[in-house]
mmCIF file with all atom_site columns, C-alpha atoms in Angstrom:
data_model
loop_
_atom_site.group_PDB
_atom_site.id
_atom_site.type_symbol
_atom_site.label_atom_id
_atom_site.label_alt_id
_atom_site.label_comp_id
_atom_site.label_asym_id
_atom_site.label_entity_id
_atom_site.label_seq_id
_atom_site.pdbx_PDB_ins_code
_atom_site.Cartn_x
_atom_site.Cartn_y
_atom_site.Cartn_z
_atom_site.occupancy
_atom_site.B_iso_or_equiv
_atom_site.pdbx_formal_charge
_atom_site.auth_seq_id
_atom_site.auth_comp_id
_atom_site.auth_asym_id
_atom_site.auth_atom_id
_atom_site.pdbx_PDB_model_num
ATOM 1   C CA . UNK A 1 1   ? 109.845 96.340  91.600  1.00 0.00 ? 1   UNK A CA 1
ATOM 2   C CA . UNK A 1 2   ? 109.315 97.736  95.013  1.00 0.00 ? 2   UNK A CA 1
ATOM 3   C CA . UNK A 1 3   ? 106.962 100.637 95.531  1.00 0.00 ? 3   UNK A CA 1
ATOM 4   C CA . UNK A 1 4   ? 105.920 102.702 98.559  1.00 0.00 ? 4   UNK A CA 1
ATOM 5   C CA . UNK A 1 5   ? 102.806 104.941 97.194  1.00 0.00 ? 5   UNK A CA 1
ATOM 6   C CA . UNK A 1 6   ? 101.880 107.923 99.144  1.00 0.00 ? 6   UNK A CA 1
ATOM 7   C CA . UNK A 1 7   ? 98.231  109.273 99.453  1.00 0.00 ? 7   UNK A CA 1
ATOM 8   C CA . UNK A 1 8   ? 95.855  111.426 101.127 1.00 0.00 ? 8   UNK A CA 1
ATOM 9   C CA . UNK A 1 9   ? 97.684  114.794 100.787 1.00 0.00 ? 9   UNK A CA 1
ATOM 10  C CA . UNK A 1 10  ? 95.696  117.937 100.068 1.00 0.00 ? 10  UNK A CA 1
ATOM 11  C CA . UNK A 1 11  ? 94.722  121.593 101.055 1.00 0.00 ? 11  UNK A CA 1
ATOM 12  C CA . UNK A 1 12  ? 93.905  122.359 104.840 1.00 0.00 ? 12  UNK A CA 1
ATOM 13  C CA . UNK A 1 13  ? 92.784  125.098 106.758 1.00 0.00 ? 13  UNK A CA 1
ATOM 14  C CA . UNK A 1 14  ? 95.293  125.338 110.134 1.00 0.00 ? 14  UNK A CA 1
ATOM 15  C CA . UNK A 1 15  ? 93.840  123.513 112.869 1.00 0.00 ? 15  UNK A CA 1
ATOM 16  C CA . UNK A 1 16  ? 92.590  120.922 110.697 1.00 0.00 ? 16  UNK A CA 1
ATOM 17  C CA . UNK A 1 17  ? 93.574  117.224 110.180 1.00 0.00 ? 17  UNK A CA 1
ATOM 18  C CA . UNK A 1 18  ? 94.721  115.314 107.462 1.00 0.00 ? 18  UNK A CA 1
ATOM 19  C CA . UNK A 1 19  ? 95.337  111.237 107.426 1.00 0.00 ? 19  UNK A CA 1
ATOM 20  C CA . UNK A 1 20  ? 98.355  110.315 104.895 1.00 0.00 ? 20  UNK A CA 1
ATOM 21  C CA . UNK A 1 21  ? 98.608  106.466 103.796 1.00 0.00 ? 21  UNK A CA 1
ATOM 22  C CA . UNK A 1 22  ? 101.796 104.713 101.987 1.00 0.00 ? 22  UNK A CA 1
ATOM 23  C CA . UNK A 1 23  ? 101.059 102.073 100.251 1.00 0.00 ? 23  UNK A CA 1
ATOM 24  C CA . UNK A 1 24  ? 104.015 99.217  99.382  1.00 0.00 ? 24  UNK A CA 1
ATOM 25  C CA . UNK A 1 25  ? 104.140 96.619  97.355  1.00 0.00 ? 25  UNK A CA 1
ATOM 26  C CA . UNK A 1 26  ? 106.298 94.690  95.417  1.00 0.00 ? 26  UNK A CA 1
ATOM 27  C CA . UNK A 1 27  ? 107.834 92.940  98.452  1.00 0.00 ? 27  UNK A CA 1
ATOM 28  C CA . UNK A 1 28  ? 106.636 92.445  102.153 1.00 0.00 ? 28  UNK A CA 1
ATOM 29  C CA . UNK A 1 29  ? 107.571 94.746  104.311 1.00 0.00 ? 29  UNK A CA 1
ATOM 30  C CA . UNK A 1 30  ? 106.491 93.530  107.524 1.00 0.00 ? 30  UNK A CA 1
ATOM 31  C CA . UNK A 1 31  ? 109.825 93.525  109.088 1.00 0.00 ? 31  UNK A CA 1
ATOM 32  C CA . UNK A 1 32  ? 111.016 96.956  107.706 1.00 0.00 ? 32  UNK A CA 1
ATOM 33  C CA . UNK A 1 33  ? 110.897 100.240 109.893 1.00 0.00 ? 33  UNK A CA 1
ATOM 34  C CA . UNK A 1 34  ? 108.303 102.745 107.965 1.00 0.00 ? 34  UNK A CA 1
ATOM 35  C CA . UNK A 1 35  ? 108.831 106.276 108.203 1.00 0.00 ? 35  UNK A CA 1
ATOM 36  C CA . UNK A 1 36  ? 107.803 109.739 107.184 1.00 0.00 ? 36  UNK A CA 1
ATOM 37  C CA . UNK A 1 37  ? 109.900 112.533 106.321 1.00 0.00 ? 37  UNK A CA 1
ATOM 38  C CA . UNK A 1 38  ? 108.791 116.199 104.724 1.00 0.00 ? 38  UNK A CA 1
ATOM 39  C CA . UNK A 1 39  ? 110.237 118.659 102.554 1.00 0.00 ? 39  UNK A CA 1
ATOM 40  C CA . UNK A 1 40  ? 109.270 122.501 102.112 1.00 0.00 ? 40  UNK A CA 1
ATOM 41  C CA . UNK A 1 41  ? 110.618 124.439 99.260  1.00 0.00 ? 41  UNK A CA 1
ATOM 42  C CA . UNK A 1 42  ? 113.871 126.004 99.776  1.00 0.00 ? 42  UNK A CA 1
ATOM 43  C CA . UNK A 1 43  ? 114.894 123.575 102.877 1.00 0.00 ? 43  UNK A CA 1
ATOM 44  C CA . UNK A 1 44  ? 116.348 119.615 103.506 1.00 0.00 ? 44  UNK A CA 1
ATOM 45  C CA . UNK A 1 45  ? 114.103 116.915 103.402 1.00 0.00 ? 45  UNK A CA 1
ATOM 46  C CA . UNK A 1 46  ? 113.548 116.309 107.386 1.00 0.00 ? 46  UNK A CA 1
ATOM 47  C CA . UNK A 1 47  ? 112.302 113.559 109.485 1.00 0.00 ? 47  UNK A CA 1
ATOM 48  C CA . UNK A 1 48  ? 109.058 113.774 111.160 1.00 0.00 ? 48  UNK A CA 1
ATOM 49  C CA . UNK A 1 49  ? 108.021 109.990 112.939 1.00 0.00 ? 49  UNK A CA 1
ATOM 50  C CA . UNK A 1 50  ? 109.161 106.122 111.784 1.00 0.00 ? 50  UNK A CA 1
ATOM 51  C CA . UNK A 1 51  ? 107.660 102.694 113.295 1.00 0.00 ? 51  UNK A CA 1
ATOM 52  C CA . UNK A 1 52  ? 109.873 99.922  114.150 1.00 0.00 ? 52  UNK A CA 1
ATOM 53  C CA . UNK A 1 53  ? 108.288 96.771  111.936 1.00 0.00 ? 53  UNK A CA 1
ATOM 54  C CA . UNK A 1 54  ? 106.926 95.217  115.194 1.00 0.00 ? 54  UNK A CA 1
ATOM 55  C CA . UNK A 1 55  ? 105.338 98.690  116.525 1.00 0.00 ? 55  UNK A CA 1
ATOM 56  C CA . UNK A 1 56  ? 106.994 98.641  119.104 1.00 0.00 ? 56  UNK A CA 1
ATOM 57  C CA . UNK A 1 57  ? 109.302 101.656 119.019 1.00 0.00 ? 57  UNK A CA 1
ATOM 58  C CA . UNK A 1 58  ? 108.311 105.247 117.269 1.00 0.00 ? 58  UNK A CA 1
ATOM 59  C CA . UNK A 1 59  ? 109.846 108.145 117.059 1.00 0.00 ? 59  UNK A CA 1
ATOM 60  C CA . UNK A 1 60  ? 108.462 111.335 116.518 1.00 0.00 ? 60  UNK A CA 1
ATOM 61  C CA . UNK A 1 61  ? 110.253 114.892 115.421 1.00 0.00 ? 61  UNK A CA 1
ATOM 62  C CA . UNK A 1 62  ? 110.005 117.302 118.254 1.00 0.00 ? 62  UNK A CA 1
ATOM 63  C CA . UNK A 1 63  ? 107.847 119.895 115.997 1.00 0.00 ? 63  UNK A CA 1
ATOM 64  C CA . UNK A 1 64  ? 104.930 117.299 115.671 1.00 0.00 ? 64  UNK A CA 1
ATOM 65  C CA . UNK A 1 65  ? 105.530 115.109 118.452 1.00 0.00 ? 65  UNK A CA 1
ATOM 66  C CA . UNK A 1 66  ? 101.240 115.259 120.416 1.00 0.00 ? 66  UNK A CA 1
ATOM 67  C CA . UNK A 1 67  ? 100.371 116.386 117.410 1.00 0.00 ? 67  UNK A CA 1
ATOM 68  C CA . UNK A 1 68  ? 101.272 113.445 114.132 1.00 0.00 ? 68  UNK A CA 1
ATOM 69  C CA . UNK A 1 69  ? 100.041 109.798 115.258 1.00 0.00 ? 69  UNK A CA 1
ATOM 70  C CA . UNK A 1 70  ? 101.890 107.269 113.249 1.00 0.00 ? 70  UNK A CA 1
ATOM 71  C CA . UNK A 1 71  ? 100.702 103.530 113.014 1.00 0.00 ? 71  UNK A CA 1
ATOM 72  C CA . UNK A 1 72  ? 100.844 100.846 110.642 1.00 0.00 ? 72  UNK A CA 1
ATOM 73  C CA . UNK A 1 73  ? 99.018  97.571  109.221 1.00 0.00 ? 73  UNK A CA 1
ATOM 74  C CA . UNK A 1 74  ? 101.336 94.776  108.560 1.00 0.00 ? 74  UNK A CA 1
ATOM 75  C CA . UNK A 1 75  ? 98.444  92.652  107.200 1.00 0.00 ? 75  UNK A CA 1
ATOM 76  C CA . UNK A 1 76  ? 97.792  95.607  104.445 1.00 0.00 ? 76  UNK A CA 1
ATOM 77  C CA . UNK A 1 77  ? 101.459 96.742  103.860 1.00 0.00 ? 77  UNK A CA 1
ATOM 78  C CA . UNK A 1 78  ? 100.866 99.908  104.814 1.00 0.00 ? 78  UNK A CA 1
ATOM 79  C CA . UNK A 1 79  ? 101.794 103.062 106.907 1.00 0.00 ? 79  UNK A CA 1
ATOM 80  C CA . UNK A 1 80  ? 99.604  105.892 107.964 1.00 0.00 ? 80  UNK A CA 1
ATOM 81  C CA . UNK A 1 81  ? 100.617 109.017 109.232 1.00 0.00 ? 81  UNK A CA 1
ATOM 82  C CA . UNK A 1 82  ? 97.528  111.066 111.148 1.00 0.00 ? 82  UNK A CA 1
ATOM 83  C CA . UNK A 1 83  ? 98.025  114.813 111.438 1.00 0.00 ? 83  UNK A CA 1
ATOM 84  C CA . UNK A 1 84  ? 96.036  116.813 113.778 1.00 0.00 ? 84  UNK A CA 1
ATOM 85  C CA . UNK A 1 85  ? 96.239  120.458 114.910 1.00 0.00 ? 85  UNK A CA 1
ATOM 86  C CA . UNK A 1 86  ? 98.022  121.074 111.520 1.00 0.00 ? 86  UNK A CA 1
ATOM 87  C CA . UNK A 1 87  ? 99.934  124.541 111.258 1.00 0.00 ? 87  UNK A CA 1
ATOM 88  C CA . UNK A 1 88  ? 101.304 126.082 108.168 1.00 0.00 ? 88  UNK A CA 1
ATOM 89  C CA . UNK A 1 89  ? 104.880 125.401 108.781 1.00 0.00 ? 89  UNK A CA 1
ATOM 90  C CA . UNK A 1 90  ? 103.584 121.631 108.344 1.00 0.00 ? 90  UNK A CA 1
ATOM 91  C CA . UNK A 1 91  ? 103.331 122.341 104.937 1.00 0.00 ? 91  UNK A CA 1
ATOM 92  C CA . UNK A 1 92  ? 105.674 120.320 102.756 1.00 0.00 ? 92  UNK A CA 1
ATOM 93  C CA . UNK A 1 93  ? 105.412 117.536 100.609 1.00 0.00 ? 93  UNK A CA 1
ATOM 94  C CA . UNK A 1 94  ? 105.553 114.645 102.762 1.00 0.00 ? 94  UNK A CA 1
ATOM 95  C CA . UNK A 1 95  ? 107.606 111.011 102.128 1.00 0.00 ? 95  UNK A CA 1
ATOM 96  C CA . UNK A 1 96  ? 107.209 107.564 102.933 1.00 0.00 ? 96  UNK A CA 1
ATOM 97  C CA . UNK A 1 97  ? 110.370 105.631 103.486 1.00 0.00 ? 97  UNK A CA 1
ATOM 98  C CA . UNK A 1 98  ? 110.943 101.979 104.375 1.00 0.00 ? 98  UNK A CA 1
ATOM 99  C CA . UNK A 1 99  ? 114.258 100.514 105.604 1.00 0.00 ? 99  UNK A CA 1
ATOM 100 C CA . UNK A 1 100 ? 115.560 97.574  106.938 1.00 0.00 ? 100 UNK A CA 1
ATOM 101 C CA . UNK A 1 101 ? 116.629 98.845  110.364 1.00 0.00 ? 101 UNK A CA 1
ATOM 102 C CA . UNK A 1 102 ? 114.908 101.794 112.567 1.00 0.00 ? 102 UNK A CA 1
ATOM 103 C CA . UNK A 1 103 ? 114.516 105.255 110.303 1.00 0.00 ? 103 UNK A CA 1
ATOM 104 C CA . UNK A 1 104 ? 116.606 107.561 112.302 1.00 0.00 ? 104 UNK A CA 1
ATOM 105 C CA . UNK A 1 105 ? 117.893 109.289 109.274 1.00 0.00 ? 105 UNK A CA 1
ATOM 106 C CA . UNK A 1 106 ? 117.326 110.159 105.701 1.00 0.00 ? 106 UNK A CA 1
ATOM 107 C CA . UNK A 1 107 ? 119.889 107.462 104.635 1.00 0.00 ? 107 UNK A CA 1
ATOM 108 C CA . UNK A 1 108 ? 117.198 104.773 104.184 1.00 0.00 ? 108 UNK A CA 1
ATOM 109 C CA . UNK A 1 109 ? 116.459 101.810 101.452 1.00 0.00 ? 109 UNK A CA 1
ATOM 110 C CA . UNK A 1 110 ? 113.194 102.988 99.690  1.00 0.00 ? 110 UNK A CA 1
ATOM 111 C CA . UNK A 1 111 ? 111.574 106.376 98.784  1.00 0.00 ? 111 UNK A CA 1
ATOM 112 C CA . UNK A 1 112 ? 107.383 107.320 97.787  1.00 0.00 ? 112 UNK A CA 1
ATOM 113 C CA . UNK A 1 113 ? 107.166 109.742 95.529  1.00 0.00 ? 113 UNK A CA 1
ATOM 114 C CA . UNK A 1 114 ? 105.820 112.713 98.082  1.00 0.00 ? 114 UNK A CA 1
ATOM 115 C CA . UNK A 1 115 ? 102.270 113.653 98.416  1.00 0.00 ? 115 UNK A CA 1
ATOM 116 C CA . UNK A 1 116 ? 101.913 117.595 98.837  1.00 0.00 ? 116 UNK A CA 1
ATOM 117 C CA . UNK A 1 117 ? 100.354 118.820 102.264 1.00 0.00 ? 117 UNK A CA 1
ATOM 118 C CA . UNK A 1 118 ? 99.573  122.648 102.448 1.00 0.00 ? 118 UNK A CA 1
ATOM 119 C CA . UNK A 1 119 ? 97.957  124.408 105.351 1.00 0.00 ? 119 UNK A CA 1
ATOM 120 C CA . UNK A 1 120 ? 96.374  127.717 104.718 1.00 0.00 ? 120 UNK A CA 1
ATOM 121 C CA . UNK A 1 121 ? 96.310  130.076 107.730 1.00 0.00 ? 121 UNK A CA 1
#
């Protein structure tokens, strides 16, 4: 059974930084694109960065682009997301995702199960 496991979520004063992981297992996925995506109550669940399997290509939403750092360890299976600068419209519960080609969209292969970020101003 494949898994992507999200952690590293929490409360955060604006300004501040928080570092989310993603965790997958039951399959490699060293040559899957990772991705992040967020969802605030009351809206669509939108995309916010992905990282080709290689590294090579990432993609960041416009709203965090300088801002989110996304990087991953093949070695570890995992995906990191690093938020700096945070502002409370960040605040959503945030989504791993894993797919076979390039995450430009929410139509992708596997799902975490959301880690909630808020951001107190």
């Amino acid at each position: 059974q494949v898994n992507l496991v999200e952690s590293g979520g929490g409360l955060v004063q604006a300004g501040g930084s928080l570092r989310l992981s993603c965790a997958a297992s039951g399959r490699t996925f060293t040559r899957d694109a990772m991705g992040w995506f967020r969802q605030a109550p009351g809206k669509e669940r939108e995309f916010v960065a992905a990282i080709s399997w290689s590294g090579s290509m990432i993609y960041y939403a416009d709203s965090v682009r300088g801002r989110f750092t996304i990087s991953r360890d093949n070695a570890g299976n995992t995906v990191y997301l690093q938020m700096n600068s945070l502002k409370s419209e960040d605040t959503a519960v945030y989504y791993c995702a894993a797919h076979k080609t390039m995450i430009t969209t929410t139509a992708v292969d596997y799902w975490g199960q959301g880690t909630q970020v808020t951001v107190s101003s």
